[in-house]
XYZ file of N, CA and C in Angstrom:
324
model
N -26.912 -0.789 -14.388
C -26.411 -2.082 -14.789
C -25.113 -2.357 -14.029
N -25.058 -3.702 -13.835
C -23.613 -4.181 -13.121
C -23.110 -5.174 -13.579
N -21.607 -5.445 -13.560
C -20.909 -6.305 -14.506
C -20.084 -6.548 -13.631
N -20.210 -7.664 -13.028
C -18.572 -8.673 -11.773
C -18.039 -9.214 -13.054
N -16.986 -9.454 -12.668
C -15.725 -10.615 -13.309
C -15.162 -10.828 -12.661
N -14.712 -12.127 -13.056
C -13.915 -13.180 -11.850
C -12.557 -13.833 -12.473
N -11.321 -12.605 -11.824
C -10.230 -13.511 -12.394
C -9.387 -13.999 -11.349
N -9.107 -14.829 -11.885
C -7.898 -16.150 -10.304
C -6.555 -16.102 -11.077
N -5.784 -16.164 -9.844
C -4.292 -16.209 -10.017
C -3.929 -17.476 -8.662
N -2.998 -17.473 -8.827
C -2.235 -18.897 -7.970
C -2.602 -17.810 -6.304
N -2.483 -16.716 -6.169
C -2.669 -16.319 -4.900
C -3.831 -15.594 -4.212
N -4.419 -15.335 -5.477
C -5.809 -14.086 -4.967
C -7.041 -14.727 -6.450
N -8.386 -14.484 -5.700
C -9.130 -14.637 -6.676
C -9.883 -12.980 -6.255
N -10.126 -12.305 -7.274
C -10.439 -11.038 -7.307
C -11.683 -11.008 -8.422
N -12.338 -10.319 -7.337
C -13.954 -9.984 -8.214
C -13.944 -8.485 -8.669
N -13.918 -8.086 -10.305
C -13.941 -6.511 -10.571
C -15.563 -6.471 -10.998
N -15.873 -5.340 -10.189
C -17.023 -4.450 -10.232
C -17.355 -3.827 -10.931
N -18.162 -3.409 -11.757
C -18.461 -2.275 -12.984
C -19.471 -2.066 -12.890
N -19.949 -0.564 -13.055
C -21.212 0.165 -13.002
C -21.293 0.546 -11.847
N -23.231 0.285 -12.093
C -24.148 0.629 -10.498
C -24.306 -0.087 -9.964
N -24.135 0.148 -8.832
C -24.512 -1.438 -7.568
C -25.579 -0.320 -6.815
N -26.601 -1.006 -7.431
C -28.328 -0.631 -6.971
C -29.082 -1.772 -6.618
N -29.807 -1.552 -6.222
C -31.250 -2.849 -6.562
C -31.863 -2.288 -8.189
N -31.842 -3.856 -8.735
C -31.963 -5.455 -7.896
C -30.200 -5.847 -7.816
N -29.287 -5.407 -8.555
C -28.161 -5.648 -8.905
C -27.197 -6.141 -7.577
N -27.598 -4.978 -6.669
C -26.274 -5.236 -5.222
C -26.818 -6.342 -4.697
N -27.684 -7.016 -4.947
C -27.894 -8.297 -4.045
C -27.002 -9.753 -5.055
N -26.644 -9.207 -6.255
C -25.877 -10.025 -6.917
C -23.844 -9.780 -6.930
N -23.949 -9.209 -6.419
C -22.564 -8.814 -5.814
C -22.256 -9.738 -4.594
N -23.425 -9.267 -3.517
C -23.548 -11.064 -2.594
C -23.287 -11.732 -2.691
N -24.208 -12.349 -4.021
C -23.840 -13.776 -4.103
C -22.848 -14.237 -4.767
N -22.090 -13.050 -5.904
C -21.025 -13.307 -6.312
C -19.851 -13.995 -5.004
N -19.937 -12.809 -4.225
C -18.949 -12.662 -3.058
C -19.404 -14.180 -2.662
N -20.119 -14.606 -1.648
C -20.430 -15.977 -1.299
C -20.054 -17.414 -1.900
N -20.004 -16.965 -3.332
C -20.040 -18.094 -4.303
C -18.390 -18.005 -4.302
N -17.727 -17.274 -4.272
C -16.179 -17.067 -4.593
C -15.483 -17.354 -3.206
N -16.115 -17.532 -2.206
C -15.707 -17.969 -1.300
C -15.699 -19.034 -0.804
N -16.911 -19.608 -1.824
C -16.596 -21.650 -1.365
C -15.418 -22.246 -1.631
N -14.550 -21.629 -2.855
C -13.770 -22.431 -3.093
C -12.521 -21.493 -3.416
N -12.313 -21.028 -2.622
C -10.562 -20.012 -2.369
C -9.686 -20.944 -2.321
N -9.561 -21.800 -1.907
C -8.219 -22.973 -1.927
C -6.963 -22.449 -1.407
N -6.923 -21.312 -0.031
C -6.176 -20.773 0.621
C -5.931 -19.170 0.095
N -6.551 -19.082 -1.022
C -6.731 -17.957 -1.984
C -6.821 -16.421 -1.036
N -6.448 -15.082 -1.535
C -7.234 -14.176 -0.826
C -8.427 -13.893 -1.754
N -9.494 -13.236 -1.373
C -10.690 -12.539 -2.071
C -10.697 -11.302 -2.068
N -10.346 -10.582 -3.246
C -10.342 -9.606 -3.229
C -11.924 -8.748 -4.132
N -12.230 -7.634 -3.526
C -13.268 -7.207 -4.555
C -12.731 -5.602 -5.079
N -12.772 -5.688 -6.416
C -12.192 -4.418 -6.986
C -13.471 -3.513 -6.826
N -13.290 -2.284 -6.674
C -14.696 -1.607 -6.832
C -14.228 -0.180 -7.389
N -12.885 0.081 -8.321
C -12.163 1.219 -8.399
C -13.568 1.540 -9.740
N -13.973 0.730 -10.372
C -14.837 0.669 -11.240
C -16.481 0.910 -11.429
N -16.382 1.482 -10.146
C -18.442 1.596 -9.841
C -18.460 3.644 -10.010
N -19.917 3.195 -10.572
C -19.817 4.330 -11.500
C -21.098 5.535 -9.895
N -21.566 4.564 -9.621
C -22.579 4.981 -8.184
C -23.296 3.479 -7.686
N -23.564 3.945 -6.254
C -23.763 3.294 -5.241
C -25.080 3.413 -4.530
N -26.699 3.013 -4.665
C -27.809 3.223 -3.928
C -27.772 2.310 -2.698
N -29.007 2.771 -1.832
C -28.870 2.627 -0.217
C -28.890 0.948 -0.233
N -28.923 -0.190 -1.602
C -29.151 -1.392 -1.079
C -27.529 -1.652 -1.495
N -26.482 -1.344 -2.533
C -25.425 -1.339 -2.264
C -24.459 -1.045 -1.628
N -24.674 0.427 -0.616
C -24.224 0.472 0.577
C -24.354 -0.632 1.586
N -25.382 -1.535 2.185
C -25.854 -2.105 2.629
C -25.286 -3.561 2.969
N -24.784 -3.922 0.682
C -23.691 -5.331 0.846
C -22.715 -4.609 1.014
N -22.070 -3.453 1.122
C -20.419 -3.088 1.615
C -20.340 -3.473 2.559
N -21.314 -2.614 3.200
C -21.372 -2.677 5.228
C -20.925 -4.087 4.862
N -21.586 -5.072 4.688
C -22.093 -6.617 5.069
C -20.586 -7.026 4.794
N -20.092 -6.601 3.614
C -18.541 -7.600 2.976
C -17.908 -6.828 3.786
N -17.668 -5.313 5.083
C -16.621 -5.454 5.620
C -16.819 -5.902 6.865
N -17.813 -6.422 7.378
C -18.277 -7.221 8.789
C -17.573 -8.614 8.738
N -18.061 -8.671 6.833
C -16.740 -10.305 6.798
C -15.585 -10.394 6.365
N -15.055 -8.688 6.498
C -13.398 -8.541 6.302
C -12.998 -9.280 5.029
N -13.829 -8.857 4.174
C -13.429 -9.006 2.824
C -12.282 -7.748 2.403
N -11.669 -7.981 1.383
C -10.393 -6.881 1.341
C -11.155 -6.017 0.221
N -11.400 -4.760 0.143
C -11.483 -4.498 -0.735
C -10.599 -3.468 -1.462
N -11.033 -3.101 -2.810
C -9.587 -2.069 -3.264
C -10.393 -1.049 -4.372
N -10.519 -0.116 -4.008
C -11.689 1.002 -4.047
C -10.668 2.482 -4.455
N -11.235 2.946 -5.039
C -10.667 4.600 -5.571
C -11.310 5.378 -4.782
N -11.220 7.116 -4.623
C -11.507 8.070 -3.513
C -12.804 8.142 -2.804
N -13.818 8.087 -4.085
C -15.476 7.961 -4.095
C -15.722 6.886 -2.932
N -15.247 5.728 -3.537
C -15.758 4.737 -2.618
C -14.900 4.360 -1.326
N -13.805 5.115 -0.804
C -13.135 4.729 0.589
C -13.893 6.044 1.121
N -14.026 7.555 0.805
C -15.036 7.983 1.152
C -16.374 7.422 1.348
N -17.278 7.107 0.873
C -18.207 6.184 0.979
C -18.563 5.268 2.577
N -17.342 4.358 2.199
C -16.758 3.544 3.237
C -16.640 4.151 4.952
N -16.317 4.908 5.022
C -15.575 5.839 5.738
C -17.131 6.370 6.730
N -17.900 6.976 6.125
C -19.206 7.116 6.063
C -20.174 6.005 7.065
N -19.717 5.211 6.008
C -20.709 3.658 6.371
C -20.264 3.275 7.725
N -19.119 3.796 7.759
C -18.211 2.809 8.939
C -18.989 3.628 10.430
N -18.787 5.019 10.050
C -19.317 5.931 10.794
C -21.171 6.012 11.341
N -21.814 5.534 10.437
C -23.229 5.719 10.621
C -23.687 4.261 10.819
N -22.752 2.939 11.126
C -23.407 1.756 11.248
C -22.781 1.311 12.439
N -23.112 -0.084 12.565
C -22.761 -0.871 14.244
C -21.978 -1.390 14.295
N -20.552 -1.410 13.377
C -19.461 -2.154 13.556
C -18.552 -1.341 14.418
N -18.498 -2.087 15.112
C -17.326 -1.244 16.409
C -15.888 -1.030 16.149
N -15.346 0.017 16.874
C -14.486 0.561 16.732
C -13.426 -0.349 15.404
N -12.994 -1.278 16.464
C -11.991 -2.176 15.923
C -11.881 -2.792 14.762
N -13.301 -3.362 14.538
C -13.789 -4.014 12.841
C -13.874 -2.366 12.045
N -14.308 -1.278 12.302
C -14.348 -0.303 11.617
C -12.718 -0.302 11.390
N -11.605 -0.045 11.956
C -10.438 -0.009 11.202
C -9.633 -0.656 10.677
N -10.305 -2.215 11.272
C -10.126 -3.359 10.237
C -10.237 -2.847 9.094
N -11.218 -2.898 8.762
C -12.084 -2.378 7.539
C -11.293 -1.561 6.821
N -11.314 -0.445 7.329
C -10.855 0.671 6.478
C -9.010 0.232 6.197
N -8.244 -0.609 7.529
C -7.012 -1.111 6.739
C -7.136 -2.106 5.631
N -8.046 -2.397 5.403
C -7.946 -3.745 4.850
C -8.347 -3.339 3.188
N -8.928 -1.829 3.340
C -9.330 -1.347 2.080
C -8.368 -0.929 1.897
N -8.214 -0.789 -0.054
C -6.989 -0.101 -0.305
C -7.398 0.879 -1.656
N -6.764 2.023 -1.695
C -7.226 2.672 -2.691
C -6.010 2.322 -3.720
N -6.722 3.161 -4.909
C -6.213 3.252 -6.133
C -5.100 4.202 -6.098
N -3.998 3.876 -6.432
C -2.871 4.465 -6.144
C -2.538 5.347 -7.368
């Protein structure tokens, strides 16, 4: 099971993650992401993911995808490991790979 929430502040609208992001579920993380991006109003988008409990091969899949579109995300050890991984075994080149991984931030 997976549970987004969507809270906005005057500077960031931030999507928190909960659970499993599996199929059918990670394809609704997508469209969360997509839908929160029509209307940022100069906003950043942030996606929390300190909160995912595990990750199957179709939720790996929208990560890859949200850091190709340099979405920020802000992830605990599991998942910048994860990340790290993805960055390594897919086709984003060098540069977007450390985009990526700067742009992620862990749980402090």
């Amino acid at each position: 099971m997976l549970k987004i929430s969507l809270v906005d502040s005057q500077r960031q609208r931030r999507l928190i993650v909960e659970g499993t992001l599996v199929a059918p579920w990670a394809n609704e993380l997508a469209i969360a992401c997509e839908n929160a991006r029509a209307d940022l109003d100069g906003r950043e988008l942030i996606v929390d993911l300190r909160s995912l409990t595990g990750i199957g091969p179709e939720g790996e899949s929208v990560l890859l995808q949200l850091m190709k579109n340099k979405t920020r995300l802000l992830c605990g050890v599991f998942v910048r490991e994860l990340l790290r991984q993805l960055i390594g075994s897919s086709q984003l080149n060098a540069l977007d790979a450390r985009d990526a991984l700067n742009d992620t931030e862990s749980e402090g």
